[in-house]
CSV table of C-alpha atoms in Angstrom, one decimal:
chain,number,residue,atom,x,y,z
G,1333,UNK,CA,-179.4,-100.7,125.1
G,1334,UNK,CA,-180.0,-96.8,125.2
G,1335,UNK,CA,-183.4,-95.6,123.9
G,1336,UNK,CA,-182.0,-93.9,120.9
G,1337,UNK,CA,-180.0,-97.1,119.9
G,1338,UNK,CA,-183.1,-99.1,120.5
G,1339,UNK,CA,-185.2,-96.8,118.3
G,1340,UNK,CA,-182.6,-96.9,115.5
G,1341,UNK,CA,-182.3,-100.7,115.7
G,1342,UNK,CA,-186.1,-101.1,115.7
G,1343,UNK,CA,-186.5,-98.8,112.7
G,1344,UNK,CA,-184.0,-100.8,110.7
G,1345,UNK,CA,-185.9,-104.0,111.5
G,1346,UNK,CA,-189.1,-102.4,110.5
G,1347,UNK,CA,-187.6,-101.3,107.1
G,1348,UNK,CA,-186.4,-104.8,106.6
G,1349,UNK,CA,-189.8,-106.2,107.5
G,1350,UNK,CA,-191.6,-103.9,105.1
G,1351,UNK,CA,-189.2,-105.1,102.3
G,1352,UNK,CA,-190.2,-108.6,103.0
G,1353,UNK,CA,-194.0,-107.7,103.0
G,1354,UNK,CA,-193.5,-106.1,99.5
G,1355,UNK,CA,-192.2,-109.5,98.4
G,1356,UNK,CA,-195.1,-111.2,100.1
G,1357,UNK,CA,-192.6,-113.2,102.3
G,1358,UNK,CA,-195.0,-113.1,105.3
G,1359,UNK,CA,-193.0,-115.4,107.6
G,1360,UNK,CA,-189.8,-113.4,107.4
G,1361,UNK,CA,-191.7,-110.1,107.7
G,1362,UNK,CA,-193.6,-111.5,110.7
G,1363,UNK,CA,-190.5,-112.5,112.6
G,1364,UNK,CA,-189.0,-108.9,112.3
G,1365,UNK,CA,-192.2,-107.3,113.4
G,1366,UNK,CA,-192.5,-109.6,116.3
G,1367,UNK,CA,-188.9,-109.0,117.3
G,1368,UNK,CA,-189.4,-105.2,117.3
G,1369,UNK,CA,-192.6,-105.5,119.3
G,1370,UNK,CA,-191.0,-107.7,121.8
G,1371,UNK,CA,-187.9,-105.5,122.2
G,1372,UNK,CA,-189.9,-102.4,122.7
G,1373,UNK,CA,-192.4,-104.0,125.0
G,1374,UNK,CA,-189.6,-104.9,127.5
G,1375,UNK,CA,-189.3,-101.4,128.6
G,1376,UNK,CA,-191.0,-100.7,131.9
G,1377,UNK,CA,-192.9,-97.8,130.5
G,1378,UNK,CA,-193.6,-96.9,126.9
G,1379,UNK,CA,-192.5,-93.4,126.1
G,1380,UNK,CA,-194.4,-91.2,123.5
G,1381,UNK,CA,-191.4,-91.6,121.2
G,1382,UNK,CA,-191.6,-95.4,121.3
G,1383,UNK,CA,-195.4,-95.6,120.8
G,1384,UNK,CA,-195.5,-95.0,117.0
G,1385,UNK,CA,-192.7,-97.6,116.4
G,1386,UNK,CA,-194.4,-100.2,118.6
G,1387,UNK,CA,-197.8,-99.6,116.9
G,1388,UNK,CA,-196.2,-100.0,113.5
G,1389,UNK,CA,-194.6,-103.3,114.6
G,1390,UNK,CA,-197.9,-104.6,116.0
G,1391,UNK,CA,-199.8,-103.6,112.8
G,1392,UNK,CA,-197.3,-105.2,110.5
G,1393,UNK,CA,-197.3,-108.4,112.7
G,1394,UNK,CA,-201.1,-108.5,112.7
G,1395,UNK,CA,-201.2,-108.1,108.9
G,1396,UNK,CA,-198.7,-110.9,108.4
G,1397,UNK,CA,-200.9,-113.1,110.6
G,1398,UNK,CA,-203.9,-112.3,108.5
G,1399,UNK,CA,-202.1,-113.1,105.4
G,1400,UNK,CA,-201.0,-116.5,106.9
G,1401,UNK,CA,-204.7,-117.1,107.9
G,1402,UNK,CA,-204.0,-117.0,111.6
G,1403,UNK,CA,-207.0,-114.8,112.4
G,1404,UNK,CA,-207.4,-115.3,116.1
G,1405,UNK,CA,-203.8,-114.4,116.7
G,1406,UNK,CA,-204.2,-111.4,114.5
G,1407,UNK,CA,-207.1,-110.2,116.5
G,1408,UNK,CA,-205.1,-110.3,119.7
G,1409,UNK,CA,-202.1,-108.3,118.2
G,1410,UNK,CA,-204.5,-105.7,116.6
G,1411,UNK,CA,-206.1,-105.3,120.0
G,1412,UNK,CA,-202.7,-104.6,121.5
G,1413,UNK,CA,-202.0,-101.9,118.9
G,1414,UNK,CA,-205.3,-100.3,119.7
G,1415,UNK,CA,-204.6,-100.4,123.4
G,1416,UNK,CA,-201.6,-98.1,122.6
G,1417,UNK,CA,-203.3,-95.9,120.0
G,1418,UNK,CA,-207.1,-96.4,120.1
G,1419,UNK,CA,-207.8,-94.1,117.1
G,1420,UNK,CA,-205.4,-96.0,114.8
G,1421,UNK,CA,-207.5,-96.7,111.6
G,1422,UNK,CA,-205.2,-99.3,110.3
G,1423,UNK,CA,-205.3,-101.3,113.5
G,1424,UNK,CA,-209.1,-100.9,113.5
G,1425,UNK,CA,-209.4,-102.2,110.0
G,1426,UNK,CA,-207.1,-105.2,110.8
G,1427,UNK,CA,-209.2,-106.1,113.8
G,1428,UNK,CA,-212.4,-105.9,111.8
G,1429,UNK,CA,-210.9,-107.9,109.0
G,1430,UNK,CA,-210.0,-110.6,111.4
G,1431,UNK,CA,-213.5,-110.6,113.0
G,1432,UNK,CA,-215.2,-110.8,109.7
G,1433,UNK,CA,-212.8,-113.6,108.4
G,1434,UNK,CA,-213.9,-115.6,111.4
G,1435,UNK,CA,-217.5,-114.9,110.5
G,1436,UNK,CA,-218.1,-112.8,113.7
G,1437,UNK,CA,-220.3,-110.2,112.0
G,1438,UNK,CA,-222.4,-109.3,115.1
G,1439,UNK,CA,-219.2,-108.8,117.2
G,1440,UNK,CA,-217.8,-106.6,114.4
G,1441,UNK,CA,-220.8,-104.3,114.2
G,1442,UNK,CA,-220.8,-104.0,118.1
G,1443,UNK,CA,-217.1,-103.0,117.9
G,1444,UNK,CA,-217.7,-100.4,115.2
G,1445,UNK,CA,-220.6,-98.8,117.0
G,1446,UNK,CA,-218.5,-98.7,120.2
G,1447,UNK,CA,-215.7,-96.8,118.3
G,1448,UNK,CA,-218.3,-94.5,116.7
G,1449,UNK,CA,-219.3,-93.3,120.1
G,1450,UNK,CA,-215.9,-91.7,120.4
G,1451,UNK,CA,-215.2,-90.9,116.7
G,1452,UNK,CA,-218.6,-89.9,115.3
G,1453,UNK,CA,-217.1,-88.0,112.4
G,1454,UNK,CA,-214.9,-90.7,111.2
G,1455,UNK,CA,-216.2,-91.6,107.7
G,1456,UNK,CA,-214.2,-94.8,107.5
G,1457,UNK,CA,-216.0,-96.2,110.5
G,1458,UNK,CA,-219.3,-95.2,109.1
G,1459,UNK,CA,-218.3,-97.1,105.9
G,1460,UNK,CA,-217.3,-100.2,107.9
G,1461,UNK,CA,-220.7,-100.0,109.7
G,1462,UNK,CA,-222.4,-99.8,106.3
G,1463,UNK,CA,-220.7,-102.8,104.8
G,1464,UNK,CA,-221.4,-104.9,107.9
G,1465,UNK,CA,-225.0,-103.8,108.2
G,1466,UNK,CA,-225.4,-104.7,104.5
G,1467,UNK,CA,-224.0,-108.1,105.1
G,1468,UNK,CA,-226.5,-108.6,107.9
G,1469,UNK,CA,-229.2,-107.2,105.5
G,1470,UNK,CA,-230.0,-104.4,107.9
G,1471,UNK,CA,-230.5,-102.1,104.9
G,1472,UNK,CA,-231.9,-99.1,106.7
G,1473,UNK,CA,-228.8,-98.9,109.0
G,1474,UNK,CA,-226.5,-99.5,106.0
G,1475,UNK,CA,-228.0,-96.6,104.1
G,1476,UNK,CA,-227.8,-94.3,107.1
G,1477,UNK,CA,-224.1,-94.9,107.6
G,1478,UNK,CA,-223.5,-94.8,103.8
G,1479,UNK,CA,-225.0,-91.3,103.8
G,1480,UNK,CA,-222.8,-90.2,106.5
G,1481,UNK,CA,-219.7,-91.6,105.1
G,1482,UNK,CA,-220.3,-89.9,101.7
G,1483,UNK,CA,-221.1,-86.6,103.6
G,1484,UNK,CA,-218.0,-86.8,105.8
G,1485,UNK,CA,-215.5,-88.2,103.5
G,1486,UNK,CA,-215.1,-85.0,101.4
G,1487,UNK,CA,-215.2,-86.5,98.0
G,1488,UNK,CA,-213.2,-89.8,98.7
G,1489,UNK,CA,-213.8,-92.5,96.1
G,1490,UNK,CA,-214.2,-95.4,98.5
G,1491,UNK,CA,-217.7,-94.4,99.8
G,1492,UNK,CA,-219.1,-94.2,96.3
G,1493,UNK,CA,-217.6,-97.5,95.4
G,1494,UNK,CA,-219.0,-99.4,98.5
G,1495,UNK,CA,-222.4,-97.6,98.2
G,1496,UNK,CA,-222.7,-98.8,94.5
G,1497,UNK,CA,-221.8,-102.4,95.6
G,1498,UNK,CA,-224.4,-102.4,98.3
G,1499,UNK,CA,-227.1,-100.9,96.0
G,1500,UNK,CA,-226.3,-103.5,93.3
G,1501,UNK,CA,-226.7,-106.3,95.9
G,1502,UNK,CA,-230.0,-104.9,96.8
G,1503,UNK,CA,-231.0,-105.2,93.1
G,1504,UNK,CA,-230.8,-101.5,92.5
G,1505,UNK,CA,-228.3,-101.4,89.8
G,1506,UNK,CA,-229.5,-98.3,88.1
G,1507,UNK,CA,-229.2,-96.4,91.2
G,1508,UNK,CA,-225.7,-97.8,91.6
G,1509,UNK,CA,-224.9,-96.7,88.1
G,1510,UNK,CA,-226.1,-93.2,88.8
G,1511,UNK,CA,-224.2,-93.0,92.1
G,1512,UNK,CA,-220.9,-94.0,90.4
G,1513,UNK,CA,-221.4,-91.4,87.7
G,1514,UNK,CA,-222.1,-88.8,90.3
G,1515,UNK,CA,-218.9,-89.8,92.0
G,1516,UNK,CA,-216.8,-89.6,88.8
G,1517,UNK,CA,-218.3,-86.1,88.3
G,1518,UNK,CA,-216.9,-85.2,91.6
G,1519,UNK,CA,-213.6,-87.1,91.3
G,1520,UNK,CA,-213.0,-87.5,87.5
G,1521,UNK,CA,-209.4,-88.7,87.8
G,1522,UNK,CA,-210.2,-91.7,90.2
G,1523,UNK,CA,-209.2,-94.9,88.5
G,1524,UNK,CA,-211.0,-96.7,91.3
G,1525,UNK,CA,-214.4,-95.3,90.4
G,1526,UNK,CA,-213.9,-95.9,86.7
G,1527,UNK,CA,-213.0,-99.4,87.4
G,1528,UNK,CA,-216.1,-99.8,89.6
G,1529,UNK,CA,-218.3,-98.2,86.8
G,1530,UNK,CA,-216.8,-100.7,84.3
G,1531,UNK,CA,-217.5,-103.7,86.4
G,1532,UNK,CA,-221.2,-102.6,86.9
G,1533,UNK,CA,-221.6,-101.9,83.3
G,1534,UNK,CA,-220.2,-105.3,82.5
G,1535,UNK,CA,-222.6,-107.0,85.0
G,1536,UNK,CA,-225.4,-105.2,83.3
G,1537,UNK,CA,-224.3,-106.6,79.9
G,1538,UNK,CA,-223.1,-103.2,78.6
G,1539,UNK,CA,-219.9,-104.5,77.4
G,1540,UNK,CA,-218.8,-101.6,75.1
G,1541,UNK,CA,-219.4,-99.1,77.8
G,1542,UNK,CA,-217.6,-101.2,80.2
G,1543,UNK,CA,-214.5,-101.5,78.0
G,1544,UNK,CA,-214.5,-97.6,77.6
G,1545,UNK,CA,-214.5,-97.3,81.4
G,1546,UNK,CA,-211.7,-99.8,81.7
G,1547,UNK,CA,-209.6,-98.1,79.0
G,1548,UNK,CA,-210.0,-94.8,81.1
G,1549,UNK,CA,-208.5,-96.8,84.0
G,1550,UNK,CA,-205.5,-97.5,82.0
G,1551,UNK,CA,-205.3,-93.9,80.7
G,1552,UNK,CA,-205.2,-92.8,84.4
G,1553,UNK,CA,-202.1,-94.9,85.0
G,1554,UNK,CA,-203.7,-97.9,86.8
G,1555,UNK,CA,-202.3,-100.5,84.6
G,1556,UNK,CA,-202.3,-103.7,86.8
G,1557,UNK,CA,-202.7,-107.4,86.2
G,1558,UNK,CA,-206.3,-107.2,87.7
G,1559,UNK,CA,-207.3,-104.5,85.2
G,1560,UNK,CA,-205.8,-106.4,82.2
G,1561,UNK,CA,-207.6,-109.6,83.5
G,1562,UNK,CA,-211.0,-107.9,83.6
G,1563,UNK,CA,-210.4,-106.3,80.2
G,1564,UNK,CA,-209.4,-109.6,78.7
G,1565,UNK,CA,-212.4,-111.2,80.2
G,1566,UNK,CA,-214.8,-108.6,78.7
G,1567,UNK,CA,-213.3,-108.8,75.2
G,1568,UNK,CA,-213.6,-112.6,75.5
G,1569,UNK,CA,-217.2,-112.3,76.5
G,1570,UNK,CA,-218.0,-110.5,73.3
G,1571,UNK,CA,-215.9,-112.8,71.1
G,1572,UNK,CA,-213.1,-110.4,70.3
G,1573,UNK,CA,-210.5,-113.0,71.1
G,1574,UNK,CA,-207.5,-111.1,69.6
G,1575,UNK,CA,-208.0,-108.2,71.9
G,1576,UNK,CA,-208.8,-110.5,74.7
G,1577,UNK,CA,-205.4,-112.3,74.1
G,1578,UNK,CA,-203.5,-109.1,73.9
G,1579,UNK,CA,-204.6,-107.8,77.3
G,1580,UNK,CA,-204.3,-111.2,78.9
G,1581,UNK,CA,-200.7,-111.5,77.8
G,1582,UNK,CA,-199.9,-108.0,79.0
G,1583,UNK,CA,-201.3,-109.0,82.4
G,1584,UNK,CA,-199.2,-112.0,82.5
G,1585,UNK,CA,-196.1,-109.9,81.8
G,1586,UNK,CA,-196.8,-108.0,85.0
G,1587,UNK,CA,-197.7,-111.1,87.0
G,1588,UNK,CA,-196.5,-114.4,85.3
G,1589,UNK,CA,-197.7,-116.8,87.9
G,1590,UNK,CA,-201.3,-115.3,88.2
G,1591,UNK,CA,-203.6,-118.4,88.1
G,1592,UNK,CA,-206.7,-116.3,87.1
G,1593,UNK,CA,-204.8,-114.8,84.0
G,1594,UNK,CA,-203.5,-118.3,83.1
G,1595,UNK,CA,-207.0,-119.8,83.2
G,1596,UNK,CA,-208.2,-117.0,81.1
G,1597,UNK,CA,-205.4,-117.5,78.6
G,1598,UNK,CA,-206.3,-121.2,78.3
G,1599,UNK,CA,-209.9,-120.3,77.7
G,1600,UNK,CA,-209.1,-117.8,75.0
G,1601,UNK,CA,-206.8,-120.3,73.2
G,1602,UNK,CA,-209.8,-122.7,73.3
G,1603,UNK,CA,-212.1,-120.0,71.9
G,1604,UNK,CA,-209.6,-119.6,69.0
G,1605,UNK,CA,-209.3,-123.4,68.4
G,1606,UNK,CA,-205.7,-123.5,69.6
G,1607,UNK,CA,-206.1,-126.6,71.9
G,1608,UNK,CA,-202.4,-127.6,72.1
G,1609,UNK,CA,-201.6,-124.1,73.3
G,1610,UNK,CA,-204.4,-124.3,75.9
G,1611,UNK,CA,-203.0,-127.5,77.1
G,1612,UNK,CA,-199.5,-126.0,77.6
G,1613,UNK,CA,-201.1,-123.2,79.7
G,1614,UNK,CA,-203.1,-125.6,81.8
G,1615,UNK,CA,-199.9,-127.7,82.4
G,1616,UNK,CA,-198.3,-124.4,83.8
G,1617,UNK,CA,-201.4,-124.1,86.1
G,1618,UNK,CA,-201.0,-127.6,87.3
G,1619,UNK,CA,-197.4,-127.0,88.3
G,1620,UNK,CA,-198.5,-123.8,90.0
G,1621,UNK,CA,-201.5,-125.4,91.9
G,1622,UNK,CA,-201.0,-129.2,91.7
G,1623,UNK,CA,-203.8,-130.1,94.1
G,1624,UNK,CA,-206.6,-128.2,92.5
G,1625,UNK,CA,-209.1,-130.8,91.3
G,1626,UNK,CA,-210.8,-128.4,88.8
G,1627,UNK,CA,-207.5,-127.7,87.0
G,1628,UNK,CA,-206.6,-131.4,87.0
G,1629,UNK,CA,-210.1,-132.1,85.4
G,1630,UNK,CA,-209.4,-129.4,82.8
G,1631,UNK,CA,-206.0,-131.0,82.1
G,1632,UNK,CA,-207.6,-134.4,81.7
G,1633,UNK,CA,-210.3,-133.0,79.3
G,1634,UNK,CA,-207.7,-131.3,77.0
G,1635,UNK,CA,-205.6,-134.5,76.9
G,1636,UNK,CA,-208.7,-136.4,76.1
G,1637,UNK,CA,-209.7,-134.1,73.3
G,1638,UNK,CA,-206.2,-134.3,71.8
G,1639,UNK,CA,-206.2,-138.2,72.0
G,1640,UNK,CA,-203.5,-138.3,74.7
G,1641,UNK,CA,-205.3,-141.2,76.4
G,1642,UNK,CA,-202.6,-142.1,78.9
G,1643,UNK,CA,-202.2,-138.5,80.2
G,1644,UNK,CA,-206.0,-138.1,80.2
G,1645,UNK,CA,-206.4,-141.2,82.3
G,1646,UNK,CA,-203.7,-140.1,84.8
G,1647,UNK,CA,-205.3,-136.6,85.2
G,1648,UNK,CA,-208.8,-138.0,85.6
G,1649,UNK,CA,-207.6,-140.4,88.2
G,1650,UNK,CA,-205.7,-137.6,90.0
G,1651,UNK,CA,-209.0,-135.7,90.1
G,1652,UNK,CA,-210.7,-138.5,92.0
G,1653,UNK,CA,-207.7,-138.7,94.4
G,1654,UNK,CA,-207.7,-135.0,95.1
G,1655,UNK,CA,-211.5,-134.6,95.5
G,1656,UNK,CA,-212.9,-137.9,96.5
G,1657,UNK,CA,-216.7,-138.2,97.1
G,1658,UNK,CA,-217.4,-135.0,95.1
G,1659,UNK,CA,-219.6,-134.5,92.0
G,1660,UNK,CA,-216.4,-133.7,90.1
G,1661,UNK,CA,-214.8,-137.0,91.1
G,1662,UNK,CA,-217.9,-138.9,90.1
G,1663,UNK,CA,-217.9,-137.3,86.7
G,1664,UNK,CA,-214.2,-138.0,86.3
G,1665,UNK,CA,-214.9,-141.7,87.2
G,1666,UNK,CA,-217.7,-141.9,84.6
G,1667,UNK,CA,-215.4,-140.5,81.9
G,1668,UNK,CA,-212.7,-142.9,82.9
G,1669,UNK,CA,-215.0,-145.8,82.4
G,1670,UNK,CA,-216.0,-144.5,79.0
G,1671,UNK,CA,-212.5,-143.7,78.0
G,1672,UNK,CA,-211.3,-147.2,79.1
G,1673,UNK,CA,-213.8,-148.7,76.9
G,1674,UNK,CA,-213.0,-146.4,74.0
G,1675,UNK,CA,-209.4,-147.2,74.3
G,1676,UNK,CA,-210.1,-151.0,74.4
G,1677,UNK,CA,-212.0,-150.7,71.2
G,1678,UNK,CA,-209.1,-148.6,69.7
G,1679,UNK,CA,-206.7,-151.3,70.6
G,1680,UNK,CA,-208.7,-154.0,68.8
G,1681,UNK,CA,-209.3,-151.8,65.7
G,1682,UNK,CA,-205.6,-150.9,65.5
G,1683,UNK,CA,-204.5,-154.5,65.9
G,1684,UNK,CA,-206.6,-155.5,62.9
G,1685,UNK,CA,-205.2,-152.7,60.8
G,1686,UNK,CA,-201.7,-152.6,61.9
G,1687,UNK,CA,-199.8,-156.0,61.7
G,1688,UNK,CA,-196.7,-154.7,63.5
G,1689,UNK,CA,-198.8,-153.5,66.4
G,1690,UNK,CA,-200.6,-156.8,66.5
G,1691,UNK,CA,-197.3,-158.7,66.6
G,1692,UNK,CA,-196.1,-156.6,69.4
G,1693,UNK,CA,-199.4,-157.1,71.3
G,1694,UNK,CA,-198.9,-160.9,71.1
G,1695,UNK,CA,-195.3,-160.7,72.2
G,1696,UNK,CA,-195.4,-157.9,74.9
G,1697,UNK,CA,-198.9,-156.4,75.4
G,1698,UNK,CA,-197.8,-154.0,78.1
G,1699,UNK,CA,-195.0,-152.6,76.0
G,1700,UNK,CA,-197.2,-152.3,72.8
G,1701,UNK,CA,-199.9,-150.5,74.7
G,1702,UNK,CA,-197.4,-148.0,76.3
G,1703,UNK,CA,-195.8,-147.4,72.9
G,1704,UNK,CA,-199.1,-146.3,71.4
G,1705,UNK,CA,-200.1,-144.2,74.4
G,1706,UNK,CA,-202.8,-146.3,75.9
G,1707,UNK,CA,-203.4,-146.6,79.6
G,1708,UNK,CA,-206.1,-149.2,80.4
G,1709,UNK,CA,-207.8,-150.3,83.6
G,1710,UNK,CA,-207.0,-153.6,85.2
G,1711,UNK,CA,-210.2,-155.1,83.8
G,1712,UNK,CA,-209.4,-154.0,80.3
G,1713,UNK,CA,-205.9,-155.3,80.6
G,1714,UNK,CA,-207.3,-158.7,81.5
G,1715,UNK,CA,-209.3,-158.6,78.2
G,1716,UNK,CA,-206.0,-157.9,76.4
G,1717,UNK,CA,-204.1,-160.6,78.1
G,1718,UNK,CA,-206.9,-163.2,77.5
G,1719,UNK,CA,-207.2,-162.4,73.7
G,1720,UNK,CA,-205.5,-164.4,71.0
G,1721,UNK,CA,-204.7,-161.5,68.7
G,1722,UNK,CA,-203.3,-164.0,66.1
G,1723,UNK,CA,-207.0,-165.1,65.5
G,1724,UNK,CA,-208.4,-161.7,64.9
G,1725,UNK,CA,-209.5,-160.8,61.3
G,1726,UNK,CA,-207.0,-158.7,59.4
G,1727,UNK,CA,-209.6,-156.0,58.8
G,1728,UNK,CA,-212.5,-154.2,60.5
G,1729,UNK,CA,-215.0,-156.7,61.9
G,1730,UNK,CA,-217.6,-156.8,64.6
G,1731,UNK,CA,-216.0,-155.6,67.8
G,1732,UNK,CA,-218.7,-156.2,70.3
G,1733,UNK,CA,-217.9,-159.9,70.9
G,1734,UNK,CA,-214.2,-158.9,71.8
G,1735,UNK,CA,-215.0,-156.1,74.3
G,1736,UNK,CA,-218.2,-157.3,76.0
């Protein structure tokens, strides 16, 4: 294939891969990026016209690998991209993200320092150095690199944001607040800085001020599901549930399968006393993330509150299966035992009040229990099968002797 044809073919594949990335279809995107990289790498020598395409393919490939959690492989591909274009900031970021994802903090800081020897004026590298040094609690070095990043960035928003995060982690929230306000003075139309300011104000309990900052983010055109989620959370925290519901629903219009927004929506419905609607939302969450024990536990709790005993038992049992030997499983098991005893008491009480139910219990206990929505343990079923319900009093009596 002629080089011009190869370049055109590669560009078409890259365009297709980028479309898949926008749809978060990482496997399909990776396959195309890999194909471009392999096709271009077959050439005996890589010309200057091919280098940018090959680097883009390798960068895209590495990003897909990171999204899929294949961090060691992502490191190798990012290093290949850097061997072609050593100053490529995107490739540098991908390599560092892979290293940090693997917990290789010391290796990451050594790599950044190595790059800084060649690119001392690169503010992004100084910012990376600051973040890593802060994680390692080398505060003096972190502040030194932050200062350089702020100086060299020429009023970029990100250094202010990262500096504020580091100061807050050090317990210097007031300094962080002042720094963000200074950043906003320099870059008043930065939604990123307004959002960071709102988050910090919220963390400090300044909810009204935080909401004003978040509203400013919306005014600046940054209307995303994340922003709506945070605004919804903040209104919920101060008890303004109608406003919280409004923003949460708007966020879900943008991202209907967002689990954080769905959890928030369920919580707001509970705040408003709308338990049945909260249950419907948690059921959506279970379909979305079926193997999350916390969501299963929430589902069980809501069914329990609504008196849906069979559904509650199944969800508590599912919790113990998904997360065995955990504190959550132990709690679920304890509740199952209490719920089982409570159901047994309910069965006896109902059998004395409802002659039709009592007759069905005598004839077909299993069907009678299912019809009323009970789901008992094996031991409780034994009690039912060994009870002569025809001998029970036809009104409330002492239950202890029947369920002991």
